[in-house]
JSON list of C-alpha atoms in Angstrom, two decimals:
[
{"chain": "W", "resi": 2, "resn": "UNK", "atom": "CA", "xyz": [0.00, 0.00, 0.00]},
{"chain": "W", "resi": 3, "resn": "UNK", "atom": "CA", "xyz": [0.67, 3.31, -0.55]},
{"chain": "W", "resi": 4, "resn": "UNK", "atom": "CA", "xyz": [1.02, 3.78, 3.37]},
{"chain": "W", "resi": 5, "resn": "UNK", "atom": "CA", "xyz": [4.37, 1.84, 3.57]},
{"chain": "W", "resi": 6, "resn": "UNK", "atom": "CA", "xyz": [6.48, 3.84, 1.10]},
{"chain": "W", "resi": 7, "resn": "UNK", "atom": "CA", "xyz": [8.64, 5.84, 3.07]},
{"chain": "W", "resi": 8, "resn": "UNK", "atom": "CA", "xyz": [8.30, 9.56, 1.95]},
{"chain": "W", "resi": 9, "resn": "UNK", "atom": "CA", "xyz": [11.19, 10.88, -0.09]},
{"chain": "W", "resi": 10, "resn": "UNK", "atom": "CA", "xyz": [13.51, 13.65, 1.48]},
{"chain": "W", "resi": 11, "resn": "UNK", "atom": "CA", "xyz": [15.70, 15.70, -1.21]},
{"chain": "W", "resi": 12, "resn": "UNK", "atom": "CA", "xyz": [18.55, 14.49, -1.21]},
{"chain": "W", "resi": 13, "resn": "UNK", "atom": "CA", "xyz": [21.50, 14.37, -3.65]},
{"chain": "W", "resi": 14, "resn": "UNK", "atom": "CA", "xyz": [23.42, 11.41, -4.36]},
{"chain": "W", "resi": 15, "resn": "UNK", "atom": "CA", "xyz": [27.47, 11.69, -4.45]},
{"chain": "W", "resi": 16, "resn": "UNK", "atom": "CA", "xyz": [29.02, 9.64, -6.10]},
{"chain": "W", "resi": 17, "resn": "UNK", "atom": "CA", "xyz": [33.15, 8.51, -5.51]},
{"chain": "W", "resi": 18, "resn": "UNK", "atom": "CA", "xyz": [35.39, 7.27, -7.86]},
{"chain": "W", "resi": 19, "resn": "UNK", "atom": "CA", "xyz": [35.32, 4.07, -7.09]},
{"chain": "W", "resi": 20, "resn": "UNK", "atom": "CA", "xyz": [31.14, 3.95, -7.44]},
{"chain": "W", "resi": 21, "resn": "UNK", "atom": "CA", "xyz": [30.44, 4.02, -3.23]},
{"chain": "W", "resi": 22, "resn": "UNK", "atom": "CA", "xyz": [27.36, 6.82, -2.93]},
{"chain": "W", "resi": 23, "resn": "UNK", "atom": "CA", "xyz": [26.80, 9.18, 0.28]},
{"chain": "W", "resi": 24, "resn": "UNK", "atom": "CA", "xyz": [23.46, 10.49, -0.17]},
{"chain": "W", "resi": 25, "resn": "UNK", "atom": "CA", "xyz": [23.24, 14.03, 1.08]},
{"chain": "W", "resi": 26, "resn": "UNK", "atom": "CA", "xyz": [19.46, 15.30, 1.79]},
{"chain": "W", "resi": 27, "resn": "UNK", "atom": "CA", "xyz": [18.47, 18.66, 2.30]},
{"chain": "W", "resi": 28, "resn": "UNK", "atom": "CA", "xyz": [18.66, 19.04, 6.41]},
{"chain": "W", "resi": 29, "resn": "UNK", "atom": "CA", "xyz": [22.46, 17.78, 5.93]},
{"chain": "W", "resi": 30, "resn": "UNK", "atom": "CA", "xyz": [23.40, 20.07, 2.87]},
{"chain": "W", "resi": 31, "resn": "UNK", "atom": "CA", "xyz": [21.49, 23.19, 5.73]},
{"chain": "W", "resi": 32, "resn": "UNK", "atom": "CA", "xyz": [24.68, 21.99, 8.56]},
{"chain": "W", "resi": 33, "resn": "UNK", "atom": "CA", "xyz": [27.42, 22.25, 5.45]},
{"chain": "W", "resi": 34, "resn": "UNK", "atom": "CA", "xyz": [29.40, 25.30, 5.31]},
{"chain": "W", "resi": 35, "resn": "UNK", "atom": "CA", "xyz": [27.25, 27.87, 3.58]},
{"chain": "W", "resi": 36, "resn": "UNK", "atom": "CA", "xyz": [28.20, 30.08, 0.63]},
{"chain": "W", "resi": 37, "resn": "UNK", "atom": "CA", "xyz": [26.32, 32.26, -1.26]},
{"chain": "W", "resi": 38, "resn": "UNK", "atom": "CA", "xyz": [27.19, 33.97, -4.67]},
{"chain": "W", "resi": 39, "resn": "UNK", "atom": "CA", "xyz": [25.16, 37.00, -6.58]},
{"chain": "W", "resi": 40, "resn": "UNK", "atom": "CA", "xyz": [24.87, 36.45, -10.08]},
{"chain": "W", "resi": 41, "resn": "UNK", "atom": "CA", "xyz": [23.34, 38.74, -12.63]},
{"chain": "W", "resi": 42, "resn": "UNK", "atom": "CA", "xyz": [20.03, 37.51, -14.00]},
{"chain": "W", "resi": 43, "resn": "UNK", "atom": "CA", "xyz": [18.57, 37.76, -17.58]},
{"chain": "W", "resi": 44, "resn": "UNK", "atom": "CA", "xyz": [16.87, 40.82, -16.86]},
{"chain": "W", "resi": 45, "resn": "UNK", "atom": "CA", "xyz": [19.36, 42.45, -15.37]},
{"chain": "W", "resi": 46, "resn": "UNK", "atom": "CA", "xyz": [18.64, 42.44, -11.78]},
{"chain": "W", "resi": 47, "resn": "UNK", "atom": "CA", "xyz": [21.12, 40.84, -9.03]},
{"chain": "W", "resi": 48, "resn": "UNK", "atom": "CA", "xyz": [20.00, 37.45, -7.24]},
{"chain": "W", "resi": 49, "resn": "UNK", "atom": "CA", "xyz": [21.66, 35.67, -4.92]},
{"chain": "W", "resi": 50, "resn": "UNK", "atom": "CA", "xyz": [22.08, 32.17, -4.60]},
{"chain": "W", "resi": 51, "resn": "UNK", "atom": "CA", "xyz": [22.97, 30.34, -1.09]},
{"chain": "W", "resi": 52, "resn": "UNK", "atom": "CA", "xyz": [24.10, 26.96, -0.69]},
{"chain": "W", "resi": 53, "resn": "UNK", "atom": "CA", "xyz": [27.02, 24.43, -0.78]},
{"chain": "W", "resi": 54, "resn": "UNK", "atom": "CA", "xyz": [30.08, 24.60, -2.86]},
{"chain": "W", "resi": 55, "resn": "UNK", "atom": "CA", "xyz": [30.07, 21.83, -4.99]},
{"chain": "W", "resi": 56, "resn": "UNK", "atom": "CA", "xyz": [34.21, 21.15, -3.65]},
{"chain": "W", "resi": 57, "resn": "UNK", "atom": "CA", "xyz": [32.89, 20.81, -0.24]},
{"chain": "W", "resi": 58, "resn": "UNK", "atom": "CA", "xyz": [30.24, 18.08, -1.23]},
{"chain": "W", "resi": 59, "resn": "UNK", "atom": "CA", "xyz": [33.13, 16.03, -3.17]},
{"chain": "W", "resi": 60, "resn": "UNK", "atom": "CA", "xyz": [35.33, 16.23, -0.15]},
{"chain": "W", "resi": 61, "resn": "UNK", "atom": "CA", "xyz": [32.57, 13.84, 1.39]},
{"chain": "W", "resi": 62, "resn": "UNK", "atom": "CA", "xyz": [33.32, 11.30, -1.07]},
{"chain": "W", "resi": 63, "resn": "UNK", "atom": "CA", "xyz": [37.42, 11.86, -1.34]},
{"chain": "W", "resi": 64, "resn": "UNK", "atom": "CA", "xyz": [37.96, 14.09, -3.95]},
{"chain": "W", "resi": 65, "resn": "UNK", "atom": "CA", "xyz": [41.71, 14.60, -4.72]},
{"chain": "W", "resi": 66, "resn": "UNK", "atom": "CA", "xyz": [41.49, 18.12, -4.26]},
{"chain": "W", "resi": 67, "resn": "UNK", "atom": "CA", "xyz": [43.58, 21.06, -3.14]},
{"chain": "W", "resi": 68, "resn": "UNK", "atom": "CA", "xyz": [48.07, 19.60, -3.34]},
{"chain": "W", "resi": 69, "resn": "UNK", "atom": "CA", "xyz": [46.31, 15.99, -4.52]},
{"chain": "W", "resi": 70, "resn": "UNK", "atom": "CA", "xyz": [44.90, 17.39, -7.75]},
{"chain": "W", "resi": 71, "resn": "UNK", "atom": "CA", "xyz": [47.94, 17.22, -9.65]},
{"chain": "W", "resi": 72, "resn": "UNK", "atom": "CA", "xyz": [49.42, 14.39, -12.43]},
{"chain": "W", "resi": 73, "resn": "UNK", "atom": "CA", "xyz": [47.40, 11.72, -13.02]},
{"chain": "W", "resi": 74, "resn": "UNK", "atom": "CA", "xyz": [43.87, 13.21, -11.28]},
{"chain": "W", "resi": 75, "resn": "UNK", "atom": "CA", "xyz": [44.04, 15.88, -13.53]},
{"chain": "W", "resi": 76, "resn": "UNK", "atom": "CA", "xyz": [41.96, 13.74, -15.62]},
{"chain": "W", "resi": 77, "resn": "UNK", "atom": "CA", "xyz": [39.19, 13.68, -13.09]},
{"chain": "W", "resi": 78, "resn": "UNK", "atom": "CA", "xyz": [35.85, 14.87, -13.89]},
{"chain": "W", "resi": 79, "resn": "UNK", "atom": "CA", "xyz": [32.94, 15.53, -12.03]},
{"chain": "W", "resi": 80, "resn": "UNK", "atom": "CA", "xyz": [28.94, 14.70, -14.08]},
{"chain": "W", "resi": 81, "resn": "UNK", "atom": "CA", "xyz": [26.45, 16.33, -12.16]},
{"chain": "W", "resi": 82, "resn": "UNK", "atom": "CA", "xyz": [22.92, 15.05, -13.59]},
{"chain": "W", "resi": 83, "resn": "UNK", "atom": "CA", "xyz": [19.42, 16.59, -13.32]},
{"chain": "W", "resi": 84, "resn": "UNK", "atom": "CA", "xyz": [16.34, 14.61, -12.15]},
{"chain": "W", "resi": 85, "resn": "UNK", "atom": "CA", "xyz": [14.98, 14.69, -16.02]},
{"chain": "W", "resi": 86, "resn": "UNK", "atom": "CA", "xyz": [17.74, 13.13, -17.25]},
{"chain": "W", "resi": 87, "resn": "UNK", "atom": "CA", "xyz": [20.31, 16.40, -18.33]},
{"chain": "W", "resi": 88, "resn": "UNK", "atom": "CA", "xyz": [23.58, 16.08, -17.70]},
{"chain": "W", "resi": 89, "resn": "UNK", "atom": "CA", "xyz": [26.93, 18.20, -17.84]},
{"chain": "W", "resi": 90, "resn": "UNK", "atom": "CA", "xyz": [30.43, 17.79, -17.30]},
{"chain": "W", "resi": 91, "resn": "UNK", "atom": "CA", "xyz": [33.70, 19.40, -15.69]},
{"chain": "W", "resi": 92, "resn": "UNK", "atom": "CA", "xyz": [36.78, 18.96, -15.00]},
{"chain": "W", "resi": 93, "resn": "UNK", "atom": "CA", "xyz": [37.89, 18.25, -11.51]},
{"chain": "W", "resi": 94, "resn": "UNK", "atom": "CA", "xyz": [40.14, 21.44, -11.19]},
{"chain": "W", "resi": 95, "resn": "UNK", "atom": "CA", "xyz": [37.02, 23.43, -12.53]},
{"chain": "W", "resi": 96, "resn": "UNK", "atom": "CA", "xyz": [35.60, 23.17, -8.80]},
{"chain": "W", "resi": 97, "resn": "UNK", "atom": "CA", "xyz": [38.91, 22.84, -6.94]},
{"chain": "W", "resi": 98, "resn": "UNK", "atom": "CA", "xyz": [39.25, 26.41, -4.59]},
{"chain": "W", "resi": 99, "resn": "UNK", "atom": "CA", "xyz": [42.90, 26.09, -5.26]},
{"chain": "W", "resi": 100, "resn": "UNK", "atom": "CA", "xyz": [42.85, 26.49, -9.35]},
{"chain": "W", "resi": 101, "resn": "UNK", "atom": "CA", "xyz": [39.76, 28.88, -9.56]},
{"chain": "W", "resi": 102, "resn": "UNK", "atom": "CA", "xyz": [37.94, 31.72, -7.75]},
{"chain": "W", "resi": 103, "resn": "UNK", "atom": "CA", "xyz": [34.84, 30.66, -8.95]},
{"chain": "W", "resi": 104, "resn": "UNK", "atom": "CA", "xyz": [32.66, 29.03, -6.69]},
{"chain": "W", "resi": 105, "resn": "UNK", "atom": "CA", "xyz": [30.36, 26.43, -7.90]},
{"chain": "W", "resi": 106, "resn": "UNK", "atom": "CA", "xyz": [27.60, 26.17, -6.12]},
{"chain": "W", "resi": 107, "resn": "UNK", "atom": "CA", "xyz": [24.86, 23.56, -5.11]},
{"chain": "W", "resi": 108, "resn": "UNK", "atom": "CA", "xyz": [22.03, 26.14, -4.53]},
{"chain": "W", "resi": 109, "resn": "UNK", "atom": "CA", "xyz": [18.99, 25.48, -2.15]},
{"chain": "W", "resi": 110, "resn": "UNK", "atom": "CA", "xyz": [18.16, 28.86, -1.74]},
{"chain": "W", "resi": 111, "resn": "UNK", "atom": "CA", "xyz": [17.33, 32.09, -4.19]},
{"chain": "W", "resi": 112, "resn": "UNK", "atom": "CA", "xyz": [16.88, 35.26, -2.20]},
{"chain": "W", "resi": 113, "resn": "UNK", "atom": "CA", "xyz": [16.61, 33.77, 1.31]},
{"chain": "W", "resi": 114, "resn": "UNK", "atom": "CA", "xyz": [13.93, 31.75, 0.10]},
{"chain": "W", "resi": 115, "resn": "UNK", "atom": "CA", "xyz": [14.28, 27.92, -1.15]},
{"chain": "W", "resi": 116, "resn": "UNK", "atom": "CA", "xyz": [14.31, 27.32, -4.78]},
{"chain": "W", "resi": 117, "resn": "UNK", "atom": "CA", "xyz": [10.86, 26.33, -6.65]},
{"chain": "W", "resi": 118, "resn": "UNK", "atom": "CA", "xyz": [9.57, 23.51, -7.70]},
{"chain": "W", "resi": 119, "resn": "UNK", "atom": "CA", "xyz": [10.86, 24.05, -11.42]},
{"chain": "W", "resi": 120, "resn": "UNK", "atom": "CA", "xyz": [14.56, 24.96, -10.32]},
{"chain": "W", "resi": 121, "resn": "UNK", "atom": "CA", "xyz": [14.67, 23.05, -6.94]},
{"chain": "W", "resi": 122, "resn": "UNK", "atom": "CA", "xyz": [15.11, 21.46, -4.57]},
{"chain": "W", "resi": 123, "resn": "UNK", "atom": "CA", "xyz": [19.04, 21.91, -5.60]},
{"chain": "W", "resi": 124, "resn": "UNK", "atom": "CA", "xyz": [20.26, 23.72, -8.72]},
{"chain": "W", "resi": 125, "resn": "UNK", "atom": "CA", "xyz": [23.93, 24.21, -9.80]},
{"chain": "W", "resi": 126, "resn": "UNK", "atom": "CA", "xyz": [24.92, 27.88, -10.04]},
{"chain": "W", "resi": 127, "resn": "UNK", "atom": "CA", "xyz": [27.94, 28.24, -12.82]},
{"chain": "W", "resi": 128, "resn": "UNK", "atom": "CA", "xyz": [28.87, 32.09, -12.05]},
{"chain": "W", "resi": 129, "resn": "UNK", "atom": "CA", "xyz": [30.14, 34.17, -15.02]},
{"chain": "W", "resi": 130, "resn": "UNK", "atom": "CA", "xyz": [29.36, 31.72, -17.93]},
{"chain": "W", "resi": 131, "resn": "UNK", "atom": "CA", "xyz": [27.93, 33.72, -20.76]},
{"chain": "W", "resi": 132, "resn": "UNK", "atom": "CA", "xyz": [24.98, 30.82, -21.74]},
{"chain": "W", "resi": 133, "resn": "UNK", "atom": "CA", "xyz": [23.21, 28.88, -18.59]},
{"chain": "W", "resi": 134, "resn": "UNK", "atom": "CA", "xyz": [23.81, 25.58, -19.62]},
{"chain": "W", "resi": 135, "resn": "UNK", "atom": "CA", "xyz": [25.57, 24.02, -17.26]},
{"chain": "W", "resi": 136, "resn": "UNK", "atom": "CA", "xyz": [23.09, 25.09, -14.59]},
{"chain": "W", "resi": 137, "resn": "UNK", "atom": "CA", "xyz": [21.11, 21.96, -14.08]},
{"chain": "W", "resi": 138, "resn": "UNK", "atom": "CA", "xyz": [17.78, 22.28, -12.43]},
{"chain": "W", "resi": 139, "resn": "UNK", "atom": "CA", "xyz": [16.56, 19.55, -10.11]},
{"chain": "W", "resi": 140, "resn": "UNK", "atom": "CA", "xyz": [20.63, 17.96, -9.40]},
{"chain": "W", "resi": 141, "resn": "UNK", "atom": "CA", "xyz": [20.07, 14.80, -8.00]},
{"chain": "W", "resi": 142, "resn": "UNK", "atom": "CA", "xyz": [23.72, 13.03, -8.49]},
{"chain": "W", "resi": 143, "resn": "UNK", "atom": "CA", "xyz": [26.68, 14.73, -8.44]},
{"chain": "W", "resi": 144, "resn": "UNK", "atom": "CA", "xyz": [29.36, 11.90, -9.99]},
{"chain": "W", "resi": 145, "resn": "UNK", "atom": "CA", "xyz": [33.44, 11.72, -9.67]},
{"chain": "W", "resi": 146, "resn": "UNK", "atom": "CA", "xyz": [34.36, 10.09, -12.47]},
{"chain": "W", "resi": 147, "resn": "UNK", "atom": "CA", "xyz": [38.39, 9.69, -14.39]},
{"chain": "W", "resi": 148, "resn": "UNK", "atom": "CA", "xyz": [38.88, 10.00, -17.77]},
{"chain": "W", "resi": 149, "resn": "UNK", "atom": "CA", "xyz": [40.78, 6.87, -19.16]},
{"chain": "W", "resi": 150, "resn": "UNK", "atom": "CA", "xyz": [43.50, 7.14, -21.26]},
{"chain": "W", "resi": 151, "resn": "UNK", "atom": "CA", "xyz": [43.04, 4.33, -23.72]},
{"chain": "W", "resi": 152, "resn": "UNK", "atom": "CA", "xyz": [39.88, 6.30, -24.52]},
{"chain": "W", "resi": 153, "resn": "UNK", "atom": "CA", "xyz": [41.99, 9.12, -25.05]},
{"chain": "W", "resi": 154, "resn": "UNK", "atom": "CA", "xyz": [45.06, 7.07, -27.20]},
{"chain": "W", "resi": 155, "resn": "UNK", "atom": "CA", "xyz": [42.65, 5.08, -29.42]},
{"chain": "W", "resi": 156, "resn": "UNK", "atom": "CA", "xyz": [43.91, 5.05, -33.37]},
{"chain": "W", "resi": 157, "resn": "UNK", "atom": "CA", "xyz": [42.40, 7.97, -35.12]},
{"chain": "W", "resi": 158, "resn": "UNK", "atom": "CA", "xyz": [40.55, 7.49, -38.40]},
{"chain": "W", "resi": 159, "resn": "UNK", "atom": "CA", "xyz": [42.62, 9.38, -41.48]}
]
C-alpha cells in the first residue's frame, strides 16, 4: 500500500570514484558550510544564490582536491545530472578552490527563500558563464568520475 512507502527527502546522491554513494538530503546540505554567490540575472537584476560549494560536497566522497589534484587526477571529472535526465560535465580542477575563484555552487536557496519547484530542490549555479547551460535544475547526483586514457590514445581514423 501506498502507506508503507517511506516519503522521499531531497537528497543528492554523491558519487566517488570508485562507485560508493553518500546520499546528502536537504537538512544535511542546511549543517554544510554555507556560501552564497550573486549572479546577474537575464533581466538584469542581481540574485543571490545560497548553498554548498560543490568542492565541499566532493570532499565527502574523497575528492583529490587542493596539493592531490595534480598528475594523473588531472583527468578527473565531475557529471552532475538533473532529475529529467540532463547532464553536464567538468573537469575536476574546474571546482577545486585552489585552481579557480569561482565558486560552484549547489544552490537550495534564491533570495533567502528555497528554490521552486521548477529549479529546486538543488540547482547548480555556474557564475560568469555567458549561456546557462551548465546550470542543471533539479541535481540529483553529483558523480566523480576519471577519464581513461586508452579512450583518449585510441587510433584515429585518417
Amino acid at each position: 500500500s501506498l502507506a508503507d512507502e517511506k516519503p522521499t527527502v531531497p537528497a543528492v546522491q554523491m558519487v566517488a570514484l570508485d562507485g560508493t554513494a553518500v546520499v546528502v538530503t536537504a537538512a544535511e546540505l542546511q549543517k554544510l558550510p554555507r556560501t552564497s554567490v550573486e549572479v546577474i540575472d537575464q533581466n538584469g537584476r542581481t540574485v543571490k544564490y545560497t548553498g554548498v560549494a560543490v568542492h565541499v560536497l566532493l570532499s565527502q566522497v574523497n575528492a583529490p582536491l587542493g596539493k592531490e589534484l595534480r598528475g594523473a587526477t588531472l583527468r578527473c571529472f565531475v557529471a552532475v545530472k538533473g532529475n529529467d535526465d540532463y547532464r553536464v560535465v567538468f573537469a575536476l580542477c574546474e571546482l577545486d578552490p585552489e585552481f579557480s575563484d569561482r565558486v560552484i555552487l549547489l544552490a537550495d536557496e534564491q533570495d533567502g527563500k528555497p528554490l521552486d519547484e521548477n529549479s529546486g530542490p538543488f540547482q547548480l549555479i555556474v557564475p560568469g558563464e555567458k549561456r546557462r547551460a551548465r546550470w542543471v535544475r533539479q541535481v540529483d547526483r553529483i558523480r566523480l568520475m576519471e577519464s581513461r586514457v586508452f579512450d583518449e590514445d585510441m587510433p584515429t581514423k585518417p
